[in-house]
Amino acid sequence: MAIQKFPLVTLQKVRQYIKNTLVLPKSEQRPTWASSKSVEELPEPDSLDALGDLFKFGGALENHLSSTKPSGHWSVSTLNPGTSLLKLPSLQLKSGFRLITYLYRAELDGAGVVWAIPEAFGTTAHLEKAIATAGGLDQPPKPEFALTDFMQAVEGDRSPQSFIIASILRRELLEIGTLGQHCNWSHHRLIDSPPVQAKWRWQAEQPRDLSPKVRLLPNQAAVEFFTCRTAAPVALFRHIDQYLPGQYKPTSVDRVVAIVQR
């Protein structure tokens, strides 16, 4: 079993590149808290260096939304998520497929969903047809002939770097269009050691090595990396993705390994 570690700064640069390619057009963006009825929330630090300031505000608070919410709607985004793969090493979109995005927008809510579909069915008319059968946030539009998971349309050279890049890419694509309480991955910062700005209570024995790494097995791979969630409730996470032969659709486990000791 071969294990390859990756410098944290390398993974951070890969993530930033992907984020930069997935920025929604201004016309499709919506302020996270557009209503004066929304309650005040704790500010999220811009970096891990500012994490210590978060604890000056006292106990962890969950985001709360006004009970009065206007009905939202789904629409087809002009963003092409496939552009994120153009310059990524070791990965590419399978020939004949494209990635498309639907956005959900309401006064306070925002979400998105990405599908992989055959190029022949990527017309606007075909994509908008699926909106007619969509519901709320829990019932997004799914166009005809869409793959079950968009990562099924991704292929690569099966190198260690291809797997760890795929793990970051997948999480960024899942976060497209999210706003407010629906944001998840965007609150996570990649780490290779516990941030010193807080004291941590570990759920089990503290891992000796928090560096991003890939374990290669015969025809399979496992990716492991750690993050710090910088929005309340602040916590450290361990992420494990397992890749089976011939695919880049992983089985993922995202688990809290440490919480702030108060």
PDB file of C-alpha atoms in Angstrom:
ATOM      1  CA  MET A   1       0.000   0.000   0.000  1.00  0.00           C
ATOM      2  CA  ALA A   2       1.558   3.280  -1.155  1.00  0.00           C
ATOM      3  CA  ILE A   3       0.843   6.528   0.687  1.00  0.00           C
ATOM      4  CA  GLN A   4       1.491   9.952  -0.821  1.00  0.00           C
ATOM      5  CA  LYS A   5       1.244  13.143   1.208  1.00  0.00           C
ATOM      6  CA  PHE A   6       0.509  16.567  -0.260  1.00  0.00           C
ATOM      7  CA  PRO A   7       1.611  19.992   1.009  1.00  0.00           C
ATOM      8  CA  LEU A   8      -1.283  21.958   2.459  1.00  0.00           C
ATOM      9  CA  VAL A   9      -0.438  25.001   0.344  1.00  0.00           C
ATOM     10  CA  THR A  10      -0.766  22.915  -2.831  1.00  0.00           C
ATOM     11  CA  LEU A  11      -4.252  21.786  -1.912  1.00  0.00           C
ATOM     12  CA  GLN A  12      -5.217  25.329  -0.950  1.00  0.00           C
ATOM     13  CA  LYS A  13      -4.137  26.600  -4.361  1.00  0.00           C
ATOM     14  CA  VAL A  14      -6.117  23.882  -6.128  1.00  0.00           C
ATOM     15  CA  ARG A  15      -9.190  24.752  -4.111  1.00  0.00           C
ATOM     16  CA  GLN A  16      -8.826  28.462  -4.809  1.00  0.00           C
ATOM     17  CA  TYR A  17      -8.499  27.834  -8.536  1.00  0.00           C
ATOM     18  CA  ILE A  18     -11.688  25.768  -8.525  1.00  0.00           C
ATOM     19  CA  LYS A  19     -13.549  28.399  -6.493  1.00  0.00           C
ATOM     20  CA  ASN A  20     -12.475  31.123  -8.917  1.00  0.00           C
ATOM     21  CA  THR A  21     -13.882  29.187 -11.884  1.00  0.00           C
ATOM     22  CA  LEU A  22     -17.217  28.574 -10.147  1.00  0.00           C
ATOM     23  CA  VAL A  23     -18.170  32.161  -9.319  1.00  0.00           C
ATOM     24  CA  LEU A  24     -21.772  32.817 -10.319  1.00  0.00           C
ATOM     25  CA  PRO A  25     -22.598  35.792 -12.553  1.00  0.00           C
ATOM     26  CA  LYS A  26     -23.696  38.825 -10.518  1.00  0.00           C
ATOM     27  CA  SER A  27     -27.208  38.554 -11.905  1.00  0.00           C
ATOM     28  CA  GLU A  28     -27.529  35.111 -10.292  1.00  0.00           C
ATOM     29  CA  GLN A  29     -26.118  36.046  -6.916  1.00  0.00           C
ATOM     30  CA  ARG A  30     -28.258  37.073  -3.982  1.00  0.00           C
ATOM     31  CA  PRO A  31     -27.193  38.597  -0.649  1.00  0.00           C
ATOM     32  CA  THR A  32     -27.193  35.910   2.011  1.00  0.00           C
ATOM     33  CA  TRP A  33     -29.346  37.969   4.380  1.00  0.00           C
ATOM     34  CA  ALA A  34     -31.537  40.213   2.291  1.00  0.00           C
ATOM     35  CA  SER A  35     -34.204  40.902   4.892  1.00  0.00           C
ATOM     36  CA  SER A  36     -34.174  43.064   8.002  1.00  0.00           C
ATOM     37  CA  LYS A  37     -36.173  40.289   9.668  1.00  0.00           C
ATOM     38  CA  SER A  38     -33.169  37.971   9.768  1.00  0.00           C
ATOM     39  CA  VAL A  39     -31.508  37.666  13.136  1.00  0.00           C
ATOM     40  CA  GLU A  40     -27.969  38.802  13.795  1.00  0.00           C
ATOM     41  CA  GLU A  41     -25.391  36.039  13.552  1.00  0.00           C
ATOM     42  CA  LEU A  42     -21.826  35.628  14.680  1.00  0.00           C
ATOM     43  CA  PRO A  43     -19.281  36.920  12.144  1.00  0.00           C
ATOM     44  CA  GLU A  44     -17.241  34.203  10.489  1.00  0.00           C
ATOM     45  CA  PRO A  45     -13.451  34.796  10.556  1.00  0.00           C
ATOM     46  CA  ASP A  46     -11.767  35.406   7.226  1.00  0.00           C
ATOM     47  CA  SER A  47      -8.906  33.071   8.108  1.00  0.00           C
ATOM     48  CA  LEU A  48      -7.739  30.642  10.757  1.00  0.00           C
ATOM     49  CA  ASP A  49      -5.562  33.415  12.191  1.00  0.00           C
ATOM     50  CA  ALA A  50      -8.723  35.279  13.135  1.00  0.00           C
ATOM     51  CA  LEU A  51     -10.411  32.213  14.578  1.00  0.00           C
ATOM     52  CA  GLY A  52      -9.661  33.216  18.158  1.00  0.00           C
ATOM     53  CA  ASP A  53     -11.845  36.315  17.854  1.00  0.00           C
ATOM     54  CA  LEU A  54     -14.886  34.117  17.357  1.00  0.00           C
ATOM     55  CA  PHE A  55     -14.806  32.951  20.965  1.00  0.00           C
ATOM     56  CA  LYS A  56     -15.006  36.482  22.356  1.00  0.00           C
ATOM     57  CA  PHE A  57     -18.698  36.410  21.554  1.00  0.00           C
ATOM     58  CA  GLY A  58     -19.465  33.572  23.988  1.00  0.00           C
ATOM     59  CA  GLY A  59     -21.230  30.298  23.240  1.00  0.00           C
ATOM     60  CA  ALA A  60     -21.741  28.878  19.790  1.00  0.00           C
ATOM     61  CA  LEU A  61     -24.943  29.921  18.096  1.00  0.00           C
ATOM     62  CA  GLU A  62     -26.762  28.314  15.222  1.00  0.00           C
ATOM     63  CA  ASN A  63     -28.089  30.432  12.400  1.00  0.00           C
ATOM     64  CA  HIS A  64     -31.813  31.152  12.647  1.00  0.00           C
ATOM     65  CA  LEU A  65     -34.087  32.389   9.917  1.00  0.00           C
ATOM     66  CA  SER A  66     -37.340  34.291  10.043  1.00  0.00           C
ATOM     67  CA  SER A  67     -40.332  31.989  10.140  1.00  0.00           C
ATOM     68  CA  THR A  68     -41.885  34.017   7.333  1.00  0.00           C
ATOM     69  CA  LYS A  69     -40.305  32.935   4.037  1.00  0.00           C
ATOM     70  CA  PRO A  70     -41.489  33.720   0.530  1.00  0.00           C
ATOM     71  CA  SER A  71     -41.797  30.800  -1.838  1.00  0.00           C
ATOM     72  CA  GLY A  72     -38.651  30.240  -3.881  1.00  0.00           C
ATOM     73  CA  HIS A  73     -38.051  29.027  -7.399  1.00  0.00           C
ATOM     74  CA  TRP A  74     -35.545  27.067  -9.458  1.00  0.00           C
ATOM     75  CA  SER A  75     -33.842  28.372 -12.591  1.00  0.00           C
ATOM     76  CA  VAL A  76     -31.137  27.290 -15.020  1.00  0.00           C
ATOM     77  CA  SER A  77     -27.794  28.943 -14.296  1.00  0.00           C
ATOM     78  CA  THR A  78     -25.557  30.287 -17.039  1.00  0.00           C
ATOM     79  CA  LEU A  79     -22.531  29.000 -15.118  1.00  0.00           C
ATOM     80  CA  ASN A  80     -20.716  26.115 -16.791  1.00  0.00           C
ATOM     81  CA  PRO A  81     -19.182  24.050 -13.962  1.00  0.00           C
ATOM     82  CA  GLY A  82     -17.172  22.082 -16.506  1.00  0.00           C
ATOM     83  CA  THR A  83     -14.771  25.002 -16.896  1.00  0.00           C
ATOM     84  CA  SER A  84     -13.289  24.048 -13.526  1.00  0.00           C
ATOM     85  CA  LEU A  85     -11.808  20.948 -15.164  1.00  0.00           C
ATOM     86  CA  LEU A  86     -10.104  22.712 -18.066  1.00  0.00           C
ATOM     87  CA  LYS A  87      -6.779  23.308 -16.312  1.00  0.00           C
ATOM     88  CA  LEU A  88      -6.911  20.786 -13.484  1.00  0.00           C
ATOM     89  CA  PRO A  89      -4.146  18.192 -13.851  1.00  0.00           C
ATOM     90  CA  SER A  90      -4.987  14.494 -14.077  1.00  0.00           C
ATOM     91  CA  LEU A  91      -8.778  14.980 -14.411  1.00  0.00           C
ATOM     92  CA  GLN A  92     -11.127  15.727 -17.280  1.00  0.00           C
ATOM     93  CA  LEU A  93     -14.776  15.569 -18.254  1.00  0.00           C
ATOM     94  CA  LYS A  94     -15.711  12.466 -20.218  1.00  0.00           C
ATOM     95  CA  SER A  95     -16.258  13.064 -23.914  1.00  0.00           C
ATOM     96  CA  GLY A  96     -19.882  13.693 -24.809  1.00  0.00           C
ATOM     97  CA  PHE A  97     -20.919  15.010 -21.394  1.00  0.00           C
ATOM     98  CA  ARG A  98     -21.399  18.449 -19.896  1.00  0.00           C
ATOM     99  CA  LEU A  99     -22.140  19.761 -16.411  1.00  0.00           C
ATOM    100  CA  ILE A 100     -25.127  22.031 -15.812  1.00  0.00           C
ATOM    101  CA  THR A 101     -26.396  23.952 -12.786  1.00  0.00           C
ATOM    102  CA  TYR A 102     -29.808  24.775 -11.375  1.00  0.00           C
ATOM    103  CA  LEU A 103     -30.180  27.513  -8.760  1.00  0.00           C
ATOM    104  CA  TYR A 104     -32.823  27.905  -6.067  1.00  0.00           C
ATOM    105  CA  ARG A 105     -33.457  31.447  -4.901  1.00  0.00           C
ATOM    106  CA  ALA A 106     -35.807  32.882  -2.266  1.00  0.00           C
ATOM    107  CA  GLU A 107     -35.568  35.959  -0.052  1.00  0.00           C
ATOM    108  CA  LEU A 108     -33.298  34.319   2.510  1.00  0.00           C
ATOM    109  CA  ASP A 109     -32.585  30.911   1.038  1.00  0.00           C
ATOM    110  CA  GLY A 110     -30.252  29.836  -1.703  1.00  0.00           C
ATOM    111  CA  ALA A 111     -29.079  26.491  -3.018  1.00  0.00           C
ATOM    112  CA  GLY A 112     -27.834  24.839  -6.159  1.00  0.00           C
ATOM    113  CA  VAL A 113     -27.575  21.449  -7.796  1.00  0.00           C
ATOM    114  CA  VAL A 114     -25.201  20.184 -10.488  1.00  0.00           C
ATOM    115  CA  TRP A 115     -25.998  17.433 -12.983  1.00  0.00           C
ATOM    116  CA  ALA A 116     -23.976  15.675 -15.659  1.00  0.00           C
ATOM    117  CA  ILE A 117     -25.898  15.114 -18.891  1.00  0.00           C
ATOM    118  CA  PRO A 118     -25.127  14.072 -22.478  1.00  0.00           C
ATOM    119  CA  GLU A 119     -24.254  17.136 -24.551  1.00  0.00           C
ATOM    120  CA  ALA A 120     -27.130  16.435 -26.946  1.00  0.00           C
ATOM    121  CA  PHE A 121     -29.595  17.101 -24.123  1.00  0.00           C
ATOM    122  CA  GLY A 122     -27.963  20.270 -22.817  1.00  0.00           C
ATOM    123  CA  THR A 123     -30.242  22.719 -24.613  1.00  0.00           C
ATOM    124  CA  THR A 124     -31.970  25.422 -22.598  1.00  0.00           C
ATOM    125  CA  ALA A 125     -35.385  24.105 -23.588  1.00  0.00           C
ATOM    126  CA  HIS A 126     -34.542  20.621 -22.347  1.00  0.00           C
ATOM    127  CA  LEU A 127     -33.139  21.929 -19.054  1.00  0.00           C
ATOM    128  CA  GLU A 128     -36.078  24.242 -18.393  1.00  0.00           C
ATOM    129  CA  LYS A 129     -38.510  21.389 -18.997  1.00  0.00           C
ATOM    130  CA  ALA A 130     -37.270  19.710 -15.803  1.00  0.00           C
ATOM    131  CA  ILE A 131     -38.162  22.778 -13.725  1.00  0.00           C
ATOM    132  CA  ALA A 132     -41.865  22.122 -14.269  1.00  0.00           C
ATOM    133  CA  THR A 133     -41.651  18.950 -12.173  1.00  0.00           C
ATOM    134  CA  ALA A 134     -39.412  20.422  -9.462  1.00  0.00           C
ATOM    135  CA  GLY A 135     -40.550  21.377  -5.988  1.00  0.00           C
ATOM    136  CA  GLY A 136     -38.800  23.163  -3.153  1.00  0.00           C
ATOM    137  CA  LEU A 137     -35.264  22.794  -1.898  1.00  0.00           C
ATOM    138  CA  ASP A 138     -35.725  19.091  -1.258  1.00  0.00           C
ATOM    139  CA  GLN A 139     -37.038  18.433  -4.759  1.00  0.00           C
ATOM    140  CA  PRO A 140     -34.614  19.966  -7.276  1.00  0.00           C
ATOM    141  CA  PRO A 141     -35.093  19.649 -11.032  1.00  0.00           C
ATOM    142  CA  LYS A 142     -33.401  16.650 -12.633  1.00  0.00           C
ATOM    143  CA  PRO A 143     -33.222  16.752 -16.421  1.00  0.00           C
ATOM    144  CA  GLU A 144     -33.930  13.643 -18.445  1.00  0.00           C
ATOM    145  CA  PHE A 145     -30.865  11.437 -19.052  1.00  0.00           C
ATOM    146  CA  ALA A 146     -28.906  13.062 -16.199  1.00  0.00           C
ATOM    147  CA  LEU A 147     -26.421  10.781 -14.455  1.00  0.00           C
ATOM    148  CA  THR A 148     -27.131   9.860 -10.845  1.00  0.00           C
ATOM    149  CA  ASP A 149     -23.926  11.577  -9.686  1.00  0.00           C
ATOM    150  CA  PHE A 150     -22.018  14.235 -11.644  1.00  0.00           C
ATOM    151  CA  MET A 151     -18.710  12.620 -10.676  1.00  0.00           C
ATOM    152  CA  GLN A 152     -19.682   9.706 -12.931  1.00  0.00           C
ATOM    153  CA  ALA A 153     -18.835  12.023 -15.837  1.00  0.00           C
ATOM    154  CA  VAL A 154     -15.295  12.654 -14.560  1.00  0.00           C
ATOM    155  CA  GLU A 155     -12.304  10.553 -15.593  1.00  0.00           C
ATOM    156  CA  GLY A 156      -8.591  10.743 -14.873  1.00  0.00           C
ATOM    157  CA  ASP A 157      -5.200   9.062 -14.886  1.00  0.00           C
ATOM    158  CA  ARG A 158      -5.743   7.306 -11.500  1.00  0.00           C
ATOM    159  CA  SER A 159      -2.719   9.042 -10.012  1.00  0.00           C
ATOM    160  CA  PRO A 160      -2.681  10.058  -6.325  1.00  0.00           C
ATOM    161  CA  GLN A 161      -3.116  13.713  -7.225  1.00  0.00           C
ATOM    162  CA  SER A 162      -6.139  12.931  -9.385  1.00  0.00           C
ATOM    163  CA  PHE A 163      -7.987  11.489  -6.392  1.00  0.00           C
ATOM    164  CA  ILE A 164      -7.275  14.282  -3.945  1.00  0.00           C
ATOM    165  CA  ILE A 165      -8.178  16.899  -6.569  1.00  0.00           C
ATOM    166  CA  ALA A 166     -11.402  15.007  -7.266  1.00  0.00           C
ATOM    167  CA  SER A 167     -12.277  15.134  -3.566  1.00  0.00           C
ATOM    168  CA  ILE A 168     -11.915  18.923  -3.461  1.00  0.00           C
ATOM    169  CA  LEU A 169     -13.658  19.405  -6.815  1.00  0.00           C
ATOM    170  CA  ARG A 170     -16.682  17.373  -5.734  1.00  0.00           C
ATOM    171  CA  ARG A 171     -17.194  19.415  -2.567  1.00  0.00           C
ATOM    172  CA  GLU A 172     -16.879  22.717  -4.400  1.00  0.00           C
ATOM    173  CA  LEU A 173     -19.430  21.614  -7.006  1.00  0.00           C
ATOM    174  CA  LEU A 174     -21.854  20.538  -4.276  1.00  0.00           C
ATOM    175  CA  GLU A 175     -21.594  24.022  -2.750  1.00  0.00           C
ATOM    176  CA  ILE A 176     -22.472  25.967  -5.922  1.00  0.00           C
ATOM    177  CA  GLY A 177     -25.259  28.463  -5.333  1.00  0.00           C
ATOM    178  CA  THR A 178     -25.646  27.883  -1.601  1.00  0.00           C
ATOM    179  CA  LEU A 179     -26.563  30.820   0.617  1.00  0.00           C
ATOM    180  CA  GLY A 180     -27.072  31.325   4.343  1.00  0.00           C
ATOM    181  CA  GLN A 181     -27.963  28.254   6.379  1.00  0.00           C
ATOM    182  CA  HIS A 182     -27.445  25.989   3.383  1.00  0.00           C
ATOM    183  CA  CYS A 183     -23.711  26.753   3.197  1.00  0.00           C
ATOM    184  CA  ASN A 184     -21.551  23.913   4.461  1.00  0.00           C
ATOM    185  CA  TRP A 185     -18.242  23.287   2.718  1.00  0.00           C
ATOM    186  CA  SER A 186     -17.609  27.010   2.267  1.00  0.00           C
ATOM    187  CA  HIS A 187     -17.214  27.280   6.062  1.00  0.00           C
ATOM    188  CA  HIS A 188     -14.388  24.713   6.072  1.00  0.00           C
ATOM    189  CA  ARG A 189     -10.698  25.640   5.959  1.00  0.00           C
ATOM    190  CA  LEU A 190      -8.087  23.064   4.989  1.00  0.00           C
ATOM    191  CA  ILE A 191      -5.573  22.347   7.773  1.00  0.00           C
ATOM    192  CA  ASP A 192      -2.561  20.133   8.456  1.00  0.00           C
ATOM    193  CA  SER A 193      -2.422  20.782  12.213  1.00  0.00           C
ATOM    194  CA  PRO A 194      -4.933  21.837  14.896  1.00  0.00           C
ATOM    195  CA  PRO A 195      -5.353  25.649  14.934  1.00  0.00           C
ATOM    196  CA  VAL A 196      -3.672  27.047  18.042  1.00  0.00           C
ATOM    197  CA  GLN A 197      -6.287  29.780  18.487  1.00  0.00           C
ATOM    198  CA  ALA A 198      -8.521  27.388  20.415  1.00  0.00           C
ATOM    199  CA  LYS A 199      -8.279  24.463  22.816  1.00  0.00           C
ATOM    200  CA  TRP A 200      -9.666  21.285  21.334  1.00  0.00           C
ATOM    201  CA  ARG A 201     -11.485  18.366  22.933  1.00  0.00           C
ATOM    202  CA  TRP A 202     -10.862  15.302  20.807  1.00  0.00           C
ATOM    203  CA  GLN A 203     -13.642  12.768  20.321  1.00  0.00           C
ATOM    204  CA  ALA A 204     -11.071   9.965  20.227  1.00  0.00           C
ATOM    205  CA  GLU A 205      -7.285   9.755  20.195  1.00  0.00           C
ATOM    206  CA  GLN A 206      -5.806  12.740  18.373  1.00  0.00           C
ATOM    207  CA  PRO A 207      -4.476  11.751  14.930  1.00  0.00           C
ATOM    208  CA  ARG A 208      -0.704  11.978  14.703  1.00  0.00           C
ATOM    209  CA  ASP A 209      -0.663  13.253  11.144  1.00  0.00           C
ATOM    210  CA  LEU A 210      -3.248  15.692   9.757  1.00  0.00           C
ATOM    211  CA  SER A 211      -1.559  16.254   6.406  1.00  0.00           C
ATOM    212  CA  PRO A 212      -3.594  15.587   3.229  1.00  0.00           C
ATOM    213  CA  LYS A 213      -2.780  12.149   1.875  1.00  0.00           C
ATOM    214  CA  VAL A 214      -3.796   9.448  -0.578  1.00  0.00           C
ATOM    215  CA  ARG A 215      -3.505   5.705   0.013  1.00  0.00           C
ATOM    216  CA  LEU A 216      -3.251   3.676  -3.170  1.00  0.00           C
ATOM    217  CA  LEU A 217      -4.538   0.105  -3.146  1.00  0.00           C
ATOM    218  CA  PRO A 218      -4.803  -2.270  -6.113  1.00  0.00           C
ATOM    219  CA  ASN A 219      -7.263  -0.479  -8.430  1.00  0.00           C
ATOM    220  CA  GLN A 220      -8.605   1.564  -5.507  1.00  0.00           C
ATOM    221  CA  ALA A 221      -7.700   4.671  -3.536  1.00  0.00           C
ATOM    222  CA  ALA A 222      -8.537   6.400  -0.266  1.00  0.00           C
ATOM    223  CA  VAL A 223      -8.198  10.139   0.342  1.00  0.00           C
ATOM    224  CA  GLU A 224      -7.848  11.626   3.821  1.00  0.00           C
ATOM    225  CA  PHE A 225      -7.673  15.288   4.788  1.00  0.00           C
ATOM    226  CA  PHE A 226      -8.738  17.534   7.664  1.00  0.00           C
ATOM    227  CA  THR A 227     -10.566  20.846   7.903  1.00  0.00           C
ATOM    228  CA  CYS A 228     -11.602  23.382  10.508  1.00  0.00           C
ATOM    229  CA  ARG A 229     -15.179  24.593  10.342  1.00  0.00           C
ATOM    230  CA  THR A 230     -14.895  28.293  11.207  1.00  0.00           C
ATOM    231  CA  ALA A 231     -18.613  28.995  11.557  1.00  0.00           C
ATOM    232  CA  ALA A 232     -20.481  28.007  14.682  1.00  0.00           C
ATOM    233  CA  PRO A 233     -20.398  25.309  15.856  1.00  0.00           C
ATOM    234  CA  VAL A 234     -16.612  25.427  15.333  1.00  0.00           C
ATOM    235  CA  ALA A 235     -15.080  21.966  14.965  1.00  0.00           C
ATOM    236  CA  LEU A 236     -12.326  19.950  13.316  1.00  0.00           C
ATOM    237  CA  PHE A 237     -13.367  17.449  10.656  1.00  0.00           C
ATOM    238  CA  ARG A 238     -11.779  14.357   9.179  1.00  0.00           C
ATOM    239  CA  HIS A 239     -12.768  13.657   5.572  1.00  0.00           C
ATOM    240  CA  ILE A 240     -12.295  10.217   4.025  1.00  0.00           C
ATOM    241  CA  ASP A 241     -13.178   9.428   0.410  1.00  0.00           C
ATOM    242  CA  GLN A 242     -12.908   5.897  -0.962  1.00  0.00           C
ATOM    243  CA  TYR A 243     -12.644   5.374  -4.720  1.00  0.00           C
ATOM    244  CA  LEU A 244     -13.508   2.058  -6.349  1.00  0.00           C
ATOM    245  CA  PRO A 245     -11.929   0.773  -9.583  1.00  0.00           C
ATOM    246  CA  GLY A 246     -12.637   2.754 -12.727  1.00  0.00           C
ATOM    247  CA  GLN A 247     -14.530   5.667 -11.201  1.00  0.00           C
ATOM    248  CA  TYR A 248     -14.182   9.030  -9.497  1.00  0.00           C
ATOM    249  CA  LYS A 249     -17.468   8.880  -7.602  1.00  0.00           C
ATOM    250  CA  PRO A 250     -16.357   8.312  -4.009  1.00  0.00           C
ATOM    251  CA  THR A 251     -17.963   6.957  -0.901  1.00  0.00           C
ATOM    252  CA  SER A 252     -17.471   9.822   1.540  1.00  0.00           C
ATOM    253  CA  VAL A 253     -17.399  10.163   5.315  1.00  0.00           C
ATOM    254  CA  ASP A 254     -17.136  13.648   6.870  1.00  0.00           C
ATOM    255  CA  ARG A 255     -16.817  13.302  10.632  1.00  0.00           C
ATOM    256  CA  VAL A 256     -16.209  15.671  13.556  1.00  0.00           C
ATOM    257  CA  VAL A 257     -13.008  14.691  15.384  1.00  0.00           C
ATOM    258  CA  ALA A 258     -12.642  17.617  17.797  1.00  0.00           C
ATOM    259  CA  ILE A 259     -14.740  20.429  19.248  1.00  0.00           C
ATOM    260  CA  VAL A 260     -13.803  23.592  21.102  1.00  0.00           C
ATOM    261  CA  GLN A 261     -13.058  23.055  24.778  1.00  0.00           C
ATOM    262  CA  ARG A 262     -14.724  25.757  26.861  1.00  0.00           C
TER     263      ARG A 262
END
